[in-house]
Short mmCIF file of C-alpha atoms in Angstrom, two decimals:
data_model
loop_
_atom_site.label_atom_id
_atom_site.label_comp_id
_atom_site.label_asym_id
_atom_site.label_seq_id
_atom_site.Cartn_x
_atom_site.Cartn_y
_atom_site.Cartn_z
CA MET P 116 -62.73 -27.30 -20.89
CA THR P 117 -65.46 -29.92 -20.42
CA GLN P 118 -66.96 -30.68 -17.04
CA THR P 119 -64.98 -33.93 -16.85
CA GLU P 120 -61.73 -32.19 -17.74
CA LEU P 121 -62.36 -29.61 -15.01
CA CYS P 122 -63.08 -32.29 -12.42
CA TYR P 123 -59.99 -34.28 -13.43
CA LEU P 124 -57.63 -31.34 -12.90
CA THR P 125 -55.24 -31.77 -10.00
CA ILE P 126 -55.25 -29.22 -7.19
CA ARG P 127 -51.94 -27.86 -8.47
CA GLU P 128 -53.21 -27.50 -12.05
CA ALA P 129 -56.49 -25.90 -10.99
CA GLY P 130 -54.63 -23.60 -8.61
CA HIS P 131 -52.50 -22.22 -11.45
CA LEU P 132 -55.60 -21.56 -13.55
CA LEU P 133 -57.45 -19.94 -10.65
CA GLN P 134 -54.52 -17.75 -9.66
CA SER P 135 -54.05 -16.57 -13.24
CA ARG P 136 -57.83 -15.98 -13.55
CA GLN P 137 -58.14 -18.38 -16.48
CA LEU P 138 -60.65 -20.32 -14.39
CA SER P 139 -63.27 -19.11 -11.94
CA PRO P 140 -63.94 -20.88 -8.63
CA VAL P 141 -67.64 -20.55 -9.50
CA GLU P 142 -67.21 -22.45 -12.79
CA LEU P 143 -65.06 -25.09 -11.08
CA THR P 144 -67.42 -25.59 -8.14
CA ARG P 145 -70.45 -25.77 -10.43
CA ALA P 146 -68.72 -28.50 -12.47
CA PHE P 147 -68.15 -30.57 -9.33
CA LEU P 148 -71.71 -30.10 -8.06
CA ASN P 149 -73.06 -31.16 -11.48
CA ARG P 150 -70.81 -34.21 -11.51
CA ILE P 151 -71.90 -35.17 -7.99
CA GLU P 152 -75.52 -34.82 -9.13
CA GLN P 153 -74.85 -37.06 -12.13
CA LEU P 154 -72.68 -39.76 -10.58
CA ASP P 155 -73.12 -39.98 -6.85
CA ALA P 156 -76.39 -41.88 -6.94
CA LYS P 157 -74.33 -44.91 -7.96
CA LEU P 158 -71.13 -44.11 -6.05
CA GLN P 159 -72.84 -43.02 -2.81
CA SER P 160 -69.74 -41.21 -1.66
CA TYR P 161 -71.54 -38.20 -0.12
CA ILE P 162 -73.69 -38.09 2.99
CA THR P 163 -74.31 -34.34 2.69
CA VAL P 164 -73.88 -32.13 -0.39
CA LEU P 165 -73.60 -28.42 0.42
CA SER P 166 -74.61 -27.01 -2.98
CA ASP P 167 -75.79 -23.54 -1.93
CA ARG P 168 -73.07 -23.00 0.61
CA ALA P 169 -70.37 -24.19 -1.82
CA MET P 170 -71.59 -21.83 -4.54
CA SER P 171 -71.64 -18.97 -2.05
CA GLU P 172 -68.07 -19.77 -0.97
CA ALA P 173 -67.05 -20.00 -4.63
CA ARG P 174 -68.46 -16.55 -5.40
CA HIS P 175 -66.64 -15.17 -2.36
CA ALA P 176 -63.37 -16.80 -3.49
CA GLU P 177 -63.88 -15.44 -7.00
CA ALA P 178 -64.31 -11.92 -5.67
CA GLU P 179 -61.19 -12.22 -3.51
CA ILE P 180 -59.06 -13.51 -6.39
CA LEU P 181 -60.36 -10.85 -8.76
CA ARG P 182 -59.38 -8.11 -6.36
CA GLY P 183 -55.90 -9.62 -5.96
CA ASP P 184 -56.34 -11.32 -2.59
CA TYR P 185 -55.12 -14.76 -3.67
CA ARG P 186 -54.59 -16.88 -0.55
CA GLY P 187 -52.55 -19.75 -2.00
CA PRO P 188 -52.82 -23.11 -3.76
CA LEU P 189 -56.09 -24.15 -2.09
CA HIS P 190 -57.92 -20.91 -2.82
CA GLY P 191 -61.07 -21.75 -4.77
CA ILE P 192 -60.37 -25.51 -4.69
CA PRO P 193 -63.44 -27.74 -4.12
CA ILE P 194 -62.83 -30.32 -1.40
CA ALA P 195 -64.93 -32.59 0.82
CA LEU P 196 -64.48 -33.98 4.33
CA LYS P 197 -65.03 -37.39 5.87
CA ASP P 198 -68.16 -37.00 7.94
CA LEU P 199 -66.39 -37.10 11.28
CA TYR P 200 -64.67 -33.72 10.87
CA ASP P 201 -66.72 -31.19 12.78
CA THR P 202 -68.23 -28.47 10.62
CA GLN P 203 -69.92 -25.58 12.36
CA GLY P 204 -73.65 -25.59 11.65
CA ILE P 205 -73.39 -28.64 9.35
CA ARG P 206 -74.52 -32.09 10.46
CA THR P 207 -71.58 -34.36 11.31
CA THR P 208 -72.70 -37.96 11.76
CA ALA P 209 -69.69 -40.31 11.73
CA SER P 210 -72.10 -42.43 9.64
CA SER P 211 -73.95 -43.49 12.78
CA ARG P 212 -77.52 -43.15 13.96
CA VAL P 213 -75.95 -42.32 17.34
CA MET P 214 -74.89 -38.97 15.87
CA ALA P 215 -77.53 -38.69 13.14
CA ASN P 216 -78.71 -35.27 14.27
CA ARG P 217 -75.46 -33.90 15.63
CA VAL P 218 -74.69 -30.36 14.44
CA PRO P 219 -71.36 -29.07 15.81
CA SER P 220 -71.14 -25.53 17.09
CA GLU P 221 -67.51 -25.23 16.08
CA ASP P 222 -65.23 -26.33 13.23
CA ALA P 223 -62.52 -28.93 13.72
CA THR P 224 -59.12 -27.24 13.62
CA THR P 225 -58.41 -28.89 10.27
CA THR P 226 -61.78 -27.80 8.87
CA ALA P 227 -61.01 -24.23 9.92
CA ARG P 228 -57.49 -24.34 8.45
CA LEU P 229 -58.74 -25.58 5.08
CA ALA P 230 -61.38 -22.85 5.08
CA ALA P 231 -58.75 -20.24 5.96
CA ALA P 232 -56.70 -21.47 2.99
CA GLY P 233 -59.66 -20.59 0.79
CA SER P 234 -60.91 -24.05 -0.13
CA ILE P 235 -64.57 -24.63 -1.04
CA LEU P 236 -66.40 -27.27 1.02
CA LEU P 237 -68.57 -29.36 -1.31
CA GLY P 238 -69.91 -31.65 1.38
CA LYS P 239 -69.42 -34.41 3.91
CA LEU P 240 -68.36 -37.87 2.80
CA ALA P 241 -69.49 -41.40 3.58
CA MET P 242 -67.40 -43.53 5.89
CA HIS P 243 -67.58 -46.74 7.86
CA GLU P 244 -69.53 -46.14 11.05
CA PHE P 245 -67.36 -44.45 13.67
CA ALA P 246 -64.36 -45.10 11.40
CA LEU P 247 -64.38 -48.81 12.13
CA GLY P 248 -67.37 -50.94 11.31
CA GLY P 249 -66.95 -51.99 7.69
CA PRO P 250 -69.50 -51.51 4.89
CA ASP P 251 -72.45 -52.21 7.15
CA PRO P 252 -75.92 -51.95 5.56
CA THR P 253 -77.42 -51.75 9.07
CA CYS P 254 -75.68 -48.47 9.98
CA GLY P 255 -78.38 -46.38 8.29
CA PHE P 256 -76.05 -44.40 6.02
CA PRO P 257 -74.91 -44.80 2.40
CA LEU P 258 -72.18 -47.30 1.60
CA ALA P 259 -69.69 -45.79 -0.85
CA ARG P 260 -68.81 -47.96 -3.87
CA ASN P 261 -65.45 -48.44 -5.54
CA PRO P 262 -65.38 -46.37 -8.76
CA TRP P 263 -63.08 -48.94 -10.40
CA ASN P 264 -65.79 -51.57 -9.97
CA LEU P 265 -69.03 -50.78 -8.20
CA GLU P 266 -69.38 -54.35 -6.95
CA TYR P 267 -66.33 -53.88 -4.73
CA ILE P 268 -65.78 -51.87 -1.57
CA PRO P 269 -63.58 -48.77 -1.83
CA GLY P 270 -61.84 -49.70 1.41
CA GLY P 271 -62.37 -47.99 4.69
CA SER P 272 -62.98 -46.42 6.89
CA SER P 273 -62.55 -43.27 4.72
CA SER P 274 -64.60 -44.97 2.02
CA GLY P 275 -66.35 -41.91 0.63
CA SER P 276 -63.07 -39.97 0.52
CA GLY P 277 -61.39 -42.68 -1.54
CA ALA P 278 -64.33 -43.03 -3.93
CA ALA P 279 -64.97 -39.29 -4.35
CA VAL P 280 -61.34 -38.33 -5.03
CA ALA P 281 -60.88 -41.19 -7.51
CA ALA P 282 -64.12 -40.44 -9.35
CA GLY P 283 -63.45 -36.72 -9.60
CA LEU P 284 -66.22 -35.74 -7.20
CA CYS P 285 -63.86 -33.54 -5.17
CA MET P 286 -60.24 -32.48 -5.65
CA GLY P 287 -59.08 -33.57 -2.23
CA SER P 288 -60.35 -34.84 1.05
CA LEU P 289 -59.33 -35.46 4.62
CA GLY P 290 -59.52 -38.98 5.95
CA SER P 291 -58.82 -40.27 9.41
CA CYS P 292 -56.72 -43.31 10.23
CA THR P 293 -56.51 -45.58 13.29
CA GLY P 294 -55.27 -48.73 11.58
CA GLY P 295 -55.18 -47.90 7.88
CA SER P 296 -58.31 -45.89 7.13
CA ILE P 297 -56.50 -43.37 4.93
CA ARG P 298 -54.03 -45.67 3.18
CA GLY P 299 -56.50 -48.55 2.71
CA PRO P 300 -59.06 -46.66 0.62
CA ALA P 301 -56.23 -44.82 -1.12
CA SER P 302 -54.78 -48.17 -2.20
CA HIS P 303 -58.16 -49.64 -3.17
CA CYS P 304 -59.18 -46.54 -5.18
CA SER P 305 -55.80 -45.78 -6.81
CA ILE P 306 -55.31 -42.42 -5.12
CA VAL P 307 -52.70 -41.02 -2.73
CA GLY P 308 -53.29 -41.11 1.02
CA LEU P 309 -50.93 -39.89 3.72
CA LYS P 310 -51.06 -40.71 7.39
CA PRO P 311 -48.78 -38.04 8.81
CA THR P 312 -46.69 -38.44 11.95
CA TYR P 313 -48.69 -38.69 15.19
CA GLY P 314 -49.06 -35.13 16.45
CA ARG P 315 -48.33 -33.48 13.09
CA VAL P 316 -52.00 -32.70 12.30
CA SER P 317 -54.54 -31.64 14.90
CA ARG P 318 -57.35 -34.01 15.80
CA TYR P 319 -59.38 -31.38 17.63
CA GLY P 320 -63.00 -31.59 16.53
CA VAL P 321 -62.64 -34.99 14.88
CA VAL P 322 -64.81 -37.78 16.32
CA PRO P 323 -62.29 -40.10 18.00
CA LEU P 324 -61.95 -43.84 17.63
CA SER P 325 -58.74 -44.46 19.61
CA TRP P 326 -56.84 -41.56 21.13
CA THR P 327 -53.38 -43.10 20.97
CA LEU P 328 -53.76 -44.39 17.40
CA ASP P 329 -55.90 -41.80 15.57
CA HIS P 330 -54.33 -39.66 12.85
CA CYS P 331 -55.78 -37.15 10.36
CA GLY P 332 -54.41 -36.73 6.85
CA PRO P 333 -55.02 -35.84 3.21
CA MET P 334 -56.32 -38.01 0.39
CA THR P 335 -55.76 -36.71 -3.14
CA TRP P 336 -55.14 -37.75 -6.73
CA THR P 337 -51.42 -36.87 -6.70
CA VAL P 338 -48.56 -36.68 -4.19
CA GLU P 339 -48.14 -33.02 -5.10
CA ASP P 340 -51.72 -32.35 -4.03
CA THR P 341 -51.19 -34.26 -0.79
CA ALA P 342 -48.25 -31.96 -0.02
CA ILE P 343 -50.45 -28.92 -0.66
CA MET P 344 -53.19 -30.12 1.66
CA LEU P 345 -50.72 -31.21 4.35
CA GLN P 346 -49.15 -27.76 4.29
CA ALA P 347 -52.53 -26.21 5.08
CA ILE P 348 -53.44 -28.49 8.00
CA ALA P 349 -50.10 -29.32 9.67
CA GLY P 350 -48.82 -27.58 12.76
CA TYR P 351 -49.30 -27.08 16.45
CA ASP P 352 -52.81 -26.74 17.83
CA PRO P 353 -53.18 -25.79 21.51
CA LYS P 354 -56.64 -27.37 21.47
CA ASP P 355 -55.19 -30.84 20.82
CA PRO P 356 -53.09 -32.14 23.75
CA THR P 357 -51.27 -34.56 21.45
CA SER P 358 -50.32 -31.88 18.93
CA SER P 359 -46.60 -31.43 18.26
CA ARG P 360 -44.70 -28.15 18.35
CA ALA P 361 -42.19 -29.47 15.78
CA PRO P 362 -41.67 -26.87 13.03
CA VAL P 363 -43.59 -27.42 9.79
CA PRO P 364 -41.30 -27.63 6.76
CA ASP P 365 -42.12 -26.49 3.23
CA TYR P 366 -43.56 -29.70 1.82
CA ALA P 367 -43.69 -28.45 -1.76
CA ALA P 368 -39.93 -27.95 -1.58
CA SER P 369 -39.50 -31.67 -0.89
CA LEU P 370 -41.07 -32.61 -4.21
CA ILE P 371 -37.82 -33.20 -6.01
CA GLU P 372 -37.97 -35.92 -8.62
CA ASN P 373 -34.99 -37.86 -7.39
CA VAL P 374 -34.50 -40.89 -5.14
CA LYS P 375 -30.82 -41.39 -5.90
CA GLY P 376 -28.95 -42.15 -2.70
CA MET P 377 -32.11 -43.09 -0.81
CA THR P 378 -32.08 -46.41 1.02
CA ILE P 379 -35.38 -48.25 1.24
CA GLY P 380 -35.77 -51.18 3.63
CA VAL P 381 -38.16 -54.03 2.99
CA PRO P 382 -39.11 -56.35 5.88
CA ARG P 383 -39.79 -59.26 3.56
CA HIS P 384 -40.29 -61.71 6.42
CA PHE P 385 -43.58 -59.90 7.22
CA PHE P 386 -44.90 -58.14 4.12
CA PHE P 387 -43.81 -60.75 1.60
CA ALA P 388 -44.25 -63.80 3.82
CA ASP P 389 -45.29 -67.10 2.34
CA ASP P 390 -48.68 -66.77 3.98
CA PRO P 391 -51.89 -67.94 2.28
CA SER P 392 -53.77 -64.98 3.77
CA ILE P 393 -51.60 -62.55 1.73
CA ASP P 394 -52.54 -62.06 -1.91
CA ARG P 395 -49.78 -63.25 -4.27
CA GLU P 396 -50.79 -60.94 -7.10
CA THR P 397 -50.53 -57.94 -4.79
CA GLN P 398 -47.06 -59.03 -3.72
CA ALA P 399 -45.99 -59.44 -7.35
CA VAL P 400 -47.21 -55.98 -8.37
CA VAL P 401 -45.40 -54.40 -5.42
CA GLU P 402 -42.23 -56.34 -6.24
CA THR P 403 -42.33 -54.66 -9.63
CA ALA P 404 -42.73 -51.28 -7.91
CA LEU P 405 -39.66 -52.00 -5.76
CA LYS P 406 -37.68 -52.84 -8.90
CA THR P 407 -38.82 -49.54 -10.38
CA LEU P 408 -37.57 -47.69 -7.30
CA GLN P 409 -34.20 -49.42 -7.77
CA GLU P 410 -34.10 -48.57 -11.46
CA ILE P 411 -34.63 -44.90 -10.71
CA GLY P 412 -31.82 -44.79 -8.20
CA ALA P 413 -32.94 -45.99 -4.77
CA ARG P 414 -31.06 -48.71 -2.93
CA VAL P 415 -33.52 -51.39 -1.82
CA VAL P 416 -32.34 -53.61 1.03
CA GLU P 417 -33.90 -56.29 3.17
CA VAL P 418 -34.41 -55.46 6.84
CA LYS P 419 -35.70 -57.42 9.81
CA ILE P 420 -38.26 -56.15 12.30
CA PRO P 421 -39.16 -59.30 14.26
CA SER P 422 -41.73 -57.63 16.51
CA LEU P 423 -43.93 -56.86 13.49
CA ARG P 424 -45.55 -60.23 14.18
CA TYR P 425 -47.07 -58.74 17.33
CA ALA P 426 -48.55 -55.68 15.66
CA GLY P 427 -51.67 -57.52 14.55
CA ALA P 428 -52.52 -58.32 18.17
CA SER P 429 -51.38 -55.08 19.79
CA GLN P 430 -53.19 -52.63 17.51
CA PRO P 431 -56.75 -53.99 17.78
CA VAL P 432 -56.56 -54.46 21.55
CA ILE P 433 -55.53 -50.83 21.99
CA MET P 434 -58.00 -49.55 19.39
CA LEU P 435 -61.04 -51.46 20.64
CA SER P 436 -60.30 -50.82 24.34
CA GLU P 437 -60.03 -47.09 23.75
CA ALA P 438 -63.08 -47.13 21.45
CA PHE P 439 -65.15 -48.80 24.16
CA ALA P 440 -64.05 -46.20 26.69
CA TYR P 441 -65.37 -43.47 24.39
CA HIS P 442 -68.61 -45.22 23.38
CA ALA P 443 -69.41 -47.10 26.62
CA ARG P 444 -72.30 -44.91 27.71
CA ASN P 445 -74.12 -45.17 24.37
CA LEU P 446 -73.37 -48.88 24.03
CA ARG P 447 -75.03 -49.44 27.38
CA SER P 448 -77.97 -47.09 26.96
CA LYS P 449 -78.87 -47.24 23.25
CA PRO P 450 -77.05 -50.14 21.58
CA GLU P 451 -79.75 -50.36 18.90
CA GLU P 452 -78.50 -47.10 17.39
CA PHE P 453 -75.18 -48.69 16.37
CA GLY P 454 -74.90 -50.80 13.24
CA ASP P 455 -74.36 -54.51 13.74
CA MET P 456 -70.69 -54.56 12.71
CA VAL P 457 -69.43 -51.70 14.82
CA ARG P 458 -71.55 -52.67 17.82
CA ALA P 459 -70.01 -56.15 17.87
CA ARG P 460 -66.48 -54.80 17.59
CA PHE P 461 -66.96 -52.12 20.24
CA ARG P 462 -68.47 -54.72 22.55
CA THR P 463 -65.38 -56.87 22.08
CA GLY P 464 -63.35 -53.89 23.29
CA ALA P 465 -65.32 -54.00 26.54
CA LEU P 466 -64.11 -57.51 27.23
CA PHE P 467 -60.34 -57.01 27.17
CA SER P 468 -58.76 -56.72 30.61
CA SER P 469 -56.71 -53.75 31.74
CA GLY P 470 -53.67 -56.04 31.85
CA GLU P 471 -54.18 -56.98 28.22
CA TYR P 472 -54.52 -53.35 27.17
CA LEU P 473 -51.36 -52.41 29.05
CA GLN P 474 -49.45 -55.36 27.66
CA ALA P 475 -50.46 -54.29 24.15
CA GLN P 476 -49.09 -50.81 24.90
CA ARG P 477 -45.82 -52.31 26.24
CA VAL P 478 -45.43 -54.43 23.11
CA ARG P 479 -46.11 -51.32 21.06
CA ASN P 480 -43.00 -49.76 22.59
CA VAL P 481 -40.92 -52.75 21.51
CA ILE P 482 -42.23 -52.39 17.96
CA LYS P 483 -41.38 -48.67 18.01
CA ARG P 484 -37.87 -49.41 19.27
CA GLU P 485 -37.19 -51.96 16.53
CA PHE P 486 -38.43 -49.58 13.84
CA ALA P 487 -36.25 -46.83 15.31
CA ASN P 488 -33.20 -49.08 15.07
CA VAL P 489 -33.91 -50.00 11.46
CA LEU P 490 -34.52 -46.36 10.55
CA GLN P 491 -30.93 -45.62 11.51
CA GLN P 492 -29.90 -47.71 8.49
CA VAL P 493 -32.60 -46.84 5.97
CA ASP P 494 -34.56 -43.74 4.95
CA LEU P 495 -37.85 -45.47 4.26
CA ILE P 496 -39.61 -48.79 4.67
CA ALA P 497 -41.61 -50.13 1.72
CA SER P 498 -44.35 -52.72 1.44
CA PRO P 499 -47.70 -53.34 -0.19
CA THR P 500 -50.25 -51.02 1.41
CA MET P 501 -52.82 -53.76 1.72
CA SER P 502 -52.32 -57.50 2.04
CA ASN P 503 -55.30 -58.12 -0.20
CA PRO P 504 -57.26 -56.38 -2.97
CA PRO P 505 -60.63 -54.80 -2.18
CA ALA P 506 -63.35 -57.23 -1.12
CA ALA P 507 -66.62 -57.59 -2.98
CA PHE P 508 -69.78 -56.28 -1.30
CA GLN P 509 -71.44 -59.60 -1.96
CA GLY P 510 -70.50 -62.00 0.80
CA PHE P 511 -68.55 -59.38 2.75
CA ASP P 512 -67.74 -60.76 6.17
CA VAL P 513 -66.17 -58.66 8.89
CA MET P 514 -64.43 -61.69 10.44
CA THR P 515 -62.74 -62.51 7.13
CA THR P 516 -61.31 -59.00 6.87
CA THR P 517 -60.34 -59.07 10.57
CA ARG P 518 -58.24 -62.19 10.00
CA VAL P 519 -56.12 -60.90 7.10
CA PRO P 520 -52.82 -59.28 8.13
CA SER P 521 -52.85 -55.51 8.44
CA PHE P 522 -49.92 -53.90 6.63
CA THR P 523 -50.97 -50.41 7.70
CA GLY P 524 -51.63 -50.88 11.43
CA PRO P 525 -47.95 -51.10 12.44
CA TYR P 526 -47.49 -47.43 11.54
CA ASN P 527 -50.42 -46.36 13.67
CA LEU P 528 -48.64 -48.08 16.54
CA THR P 529 -45.31 -46.37 15.82
CA GLY P 530 -46.80 -43.03 14.76
CA MET P 531 -44.46 -42.89 11.74
CA PRO P 532 -45.60 -41.07 8.59
CA ALA P 533 -46.79 -43.50 5.91
CA ILE P 534 -48.18 -42.94 2.45
CA SER P 535 -49.97 -45.09 -0.10
CA VAL P 536 -49.21 -44.32 -3.72
CA PRO P 537 -50.81 -46.23 -6.63
CA CYS P 538 -48.48 -48.83 -8.16
CA GLY P 539 -50.64 -51.04 -10.38
CA PHE P 540 -53.74 -53.13 -10.90
CA ASN P 541 -54.57 -56.79 -10.55
CA ALA P 542 -56.05 -58.97 -13.28
CA LYS P 543 -59.56 -57.87 -12.31
CA GLY P 544 -58.59 -54.23 -12.81
CA LEU P 545 -58.63 -53.45 -9.08
CA PRO P 546 -55.97 -51.03 -7.82
CA ILE P 547 -52.91 -51.89 -5.73
CA GLY P 548 -50.92 -49.42 -3.63
CA LEU P 549 -47.29 -49.14 -2.56
CA GLN P 550 -46.76 -48.08 1.06
CA LEU P 551 -43.73 -46.00 2.03
CA ALA P 552 -43.11 -45.17 5.70
CA GLY P 553 -40.48 -42.82 7.09
CA LYS P 554 -38.94 -41.43 10.23
CA PRO P 555 -41.16 -39.40 12.58
CA PHE P 556 -41.74 -35.90 11.15
CA ASP P 557 -39.82 -36.78 8.00
CA GLU P 558 -42.82 -36.35 5.73
CA PRO P 559 -40.54 -34.58 3.21
CA THR P 560 -38.62 -37.80 2.46
CA VAL P 561 -41.83 -39.84 2.28
CA LEU P 562 -43.37 -37.31 -0.11
CA ARG P 563 -40.24 -37.05 -2.22
CA ALA P 564 -39.98 -40.80 -2.79
CA ALA P 565 -43.71 -41.15 -3.47
CA TYR P 566 -43.64 -38.16 -5.82
CA THR P 567 -40.66 -39.51 -7.76
CA PHE P 568 -42.30 -42.91 -8.07
CA GLN P 569 -45.63 -41.42 -9.17
CA GLN P 570 -44.02 -39.17 -11.76
CA HIS P 571 -42.19 -42.20 -13.15
CA VAL P 572 -45.07 -44.70 -13.37
CA ARG P 573 -47.67 -42.02 -14.22
CA LEU P 574 -50.69 -44.00 -13.04
CA PHE P 575 -52.41 -40.67 -12.37
CA GLU P 576 -53.14 -40.62 -16.09
CA LYS P 577 -55.63 -43.47 -15.65
CA ARG P 578 -59.03 -42.61 -14.15
CA PRO P 579 -61.74 -45.09 -13.17
CA PRO P 580 -64.48 -45.98 -15.68
CA VAL P 581 -67.32 -43.97 -14.11
CA MET W 267 -59.57 -63.75 28.62
CA ALA W 268 -56.01 -64.50 27.57
CA ALA W 269 -56.21 -68.13 28.57
CA SER W 270 -59.53 -68.95 26.93
CA GLU W 271 -59.39 -71.44 24.06
CA GLY W 272 -63.02 -71.01 23.23
CA ILE W 273 -65.02 -69.17 25.81
CA SER W 274 -68.35 -70.52 27.00
CA ILE W 275 -71.45 -68.40 26.59
CA ASP W 276 -71.83 -68.24 30.38
CA GLN W 277 -68.27 -66.94 30.78
CA LEU W 278 -68.86 -64.43 28.01
CA ARG W 279 -72.05 -63.30 29.73
CA GLY W 280 -70.11 -62.77 32.95
CA LEU W 281 -67.50 -60.64 31.19
CA SER W 282 -70.04 -58.55 29.34
CA GLU W 283 -72.14 -57.98 32.48
CA ARG W 284 -69.02 -56.79 34.27
CA ALA W 285 -68.58 -54.28 31.44
CA GLY W 286 -72.13 -53.06 31.95
CA LEU W 287 -73.50 -54.71 28.82
CA ALA W 288 -76.68 -56.72 29.16
CA LEU W 289 -76.50 -58.99 26.12
CA LYS W 290 -79.07 -61.51 24.95
CA ASN W 291 -78.06 -65.10 24.22
CA GLU W 292 -78.09 -64.53 20.46
CA GLU W 293 -75.91 -61.45 20.87
CA LEU W 294 -73.42 -63.41 22.97
CA THR W 295 -73.40 -66.18 20.39
CA ALA W 296 -72.73 -63.64 17.63
CA LEU W 297 -69.93 -62.05 19.66
CA LYS W 298 -68.16 -65.30 20.50
CA PRO W 299 -66.20 -65.84 17.23
CA MET W 300 -64.69 -62.36 17.41
CA PHE W 301 -63.90 -62.74 21.10
CA ASP W 302 -62.27 -66.14 20.53
CA TYR W 303 -60.22 -64.75 17.64
CA TYR W 304 -58.82 -61.88 19.71
CA ALA W 305 -58.29 -64.13 22.76
CA LYS W 306 -55.98 -66.27 20.66
CA GLN W 307 -54.16 -63.16 19.37
CA ILE W 308 -53.71 -61.73 22.85
CA ARG W 309 -51.96 -64.83 24.12
CA VAL W 310 -49.12 -63.99 21.74
CA LEU W 311 -48.63 -60.61 23.42
CA PHE W 312 -47.66 -62.34 26.65
CA GLU W 313 -45.07 -64.55 24.96
CA ILE W 314 -42.73 -61.64 24.21
CA GLU W 315 -39.83 -60.95 26.58
CA LEU W 316 -40.20 -57.46 27.98
CA ASP W 317 -37.86 -55.51 30.23
CA ALA W 318 -38.97 -53.77 33.40
CA GLU W 319 -38.25 -50.53 31.52
CA ASP W 320 -40.79 -51.40 28.83
CA LEU W 321 -43.48 -49.19 30.25
CA ALA W 322 -47.05 -49.10 29.07
CA VAL W 323 -47.81 -45.55 30.07
CA MET W 324 -45.34 -42.79 30.80
CA TYR W 325 -45.99 -39.65 32.80
CA SER W 326 -43.64 -36.74 32.35
CA PRO W 327 -42.18 -35.31 35.56
CA ASN W 328 -41.98 -31.97 33.75
CA TRP W 329 -45.71 -31.32 33.49
CA ASP W 330 -46.78 -27.76 33.70
CA PRO W 331 -49.35 -27.21 36.47
CA GLN W 332 -50.49 -24.02 34.70
CA SER W 333 -51.49 -25.81 31.51
#
């Protein structure tokens, strides 16, 4: 197998080869490190590459597998983490000068769980500063590029995760998501990104942005791989006060290629509104995806969720207020260490009143209630993942992106699981994602529908031209 | 903030000082478009009819004093 073929294997495919000893973790890890060396100068998806450590882990995994101690589908699989997941003894920066020299003394729970599953950590990935700012050249860290077109952003805030998975620079990654930071880059890079239910995956040891909105989740090339990574990281963590004790199902068992009998609701009044700030081409591509879901057996119906119109106001007020509470001391004492974009947005969070924050939380409850009512009639809710295709670096303006409707933020408010699965490309060759959201803790249904759709349209066969 | 149509720089300075941020005039000027955008958004949040039971924060009476 060539280096490219090795790096384009899915986690599932590589796992079979590793388990059957047809492939060595050392050979696989070396292929990824070589590819990073060759391509990442232009993609800028990594902040830190852990070459020596990764090769050492690979040799250890190889020895374990050879002596029959195979740990499971992530054993020997090279992955990388968004650089806000704490890694013991490895610098974790959140892409900010504020944390430029921060070396955690302990792993995040998710970091530790992926290590326990036998994965190989290739490095730490670029991101928007503190998971919010945007592609800000003043933050002092690399700005990941979109592998489908280097002139465009890969989305954010898990920008490096989106770019690296799409370009075959790691087999899977963890992103974090407060308003769409997993699903956005997944959509813009034509990969799969899952924001699990709030409380499903521990956030212990992950630099926070907004405690009531933050989620951690996998970003991979296929839905099957997302299920594998979710299985490794899901479950109760006593170190995270928001962690759920709900039992963890077997996610691989949910990957049945069948959506017959599934009812999918579409709130057209919001996601397909006649609004000039929503991209028509994106809507058209997702309409085709909805037709495909119908053709393969799902029932697609229109639903109404009137309070969705308030989500765009509620989510940022909560997010920025909570972000200011976390960053207040540094914003007051060393504002020059923040990049321009994130500093301005965090400062805005300082200016909301307590009444406004609380009203946003009250409205959030109304939104949750309306979704709950609709989810009694449907299994899933579908929409475009993003209201617009990726923006170009040239002329990027944070206010322009702030003004476009967020199609992902509502699910951070409700805490529902939501996935982005690739569904097509626009005329410029930029990817478009389909978003499917489900009932709390019903990741199996979300995964099943996304898996069925992905197996049918087979966009995973098309890699970016890097 | 909710009632502001376009906040003045002096008003913005007052709000930011209250938050413990000492901002220069050019920083306040740069912040104003984002503040004005969110101020307009926030007004919408107060238009919605909410019940007294629509709580913002809930505390469980079943908390465990040992935890």
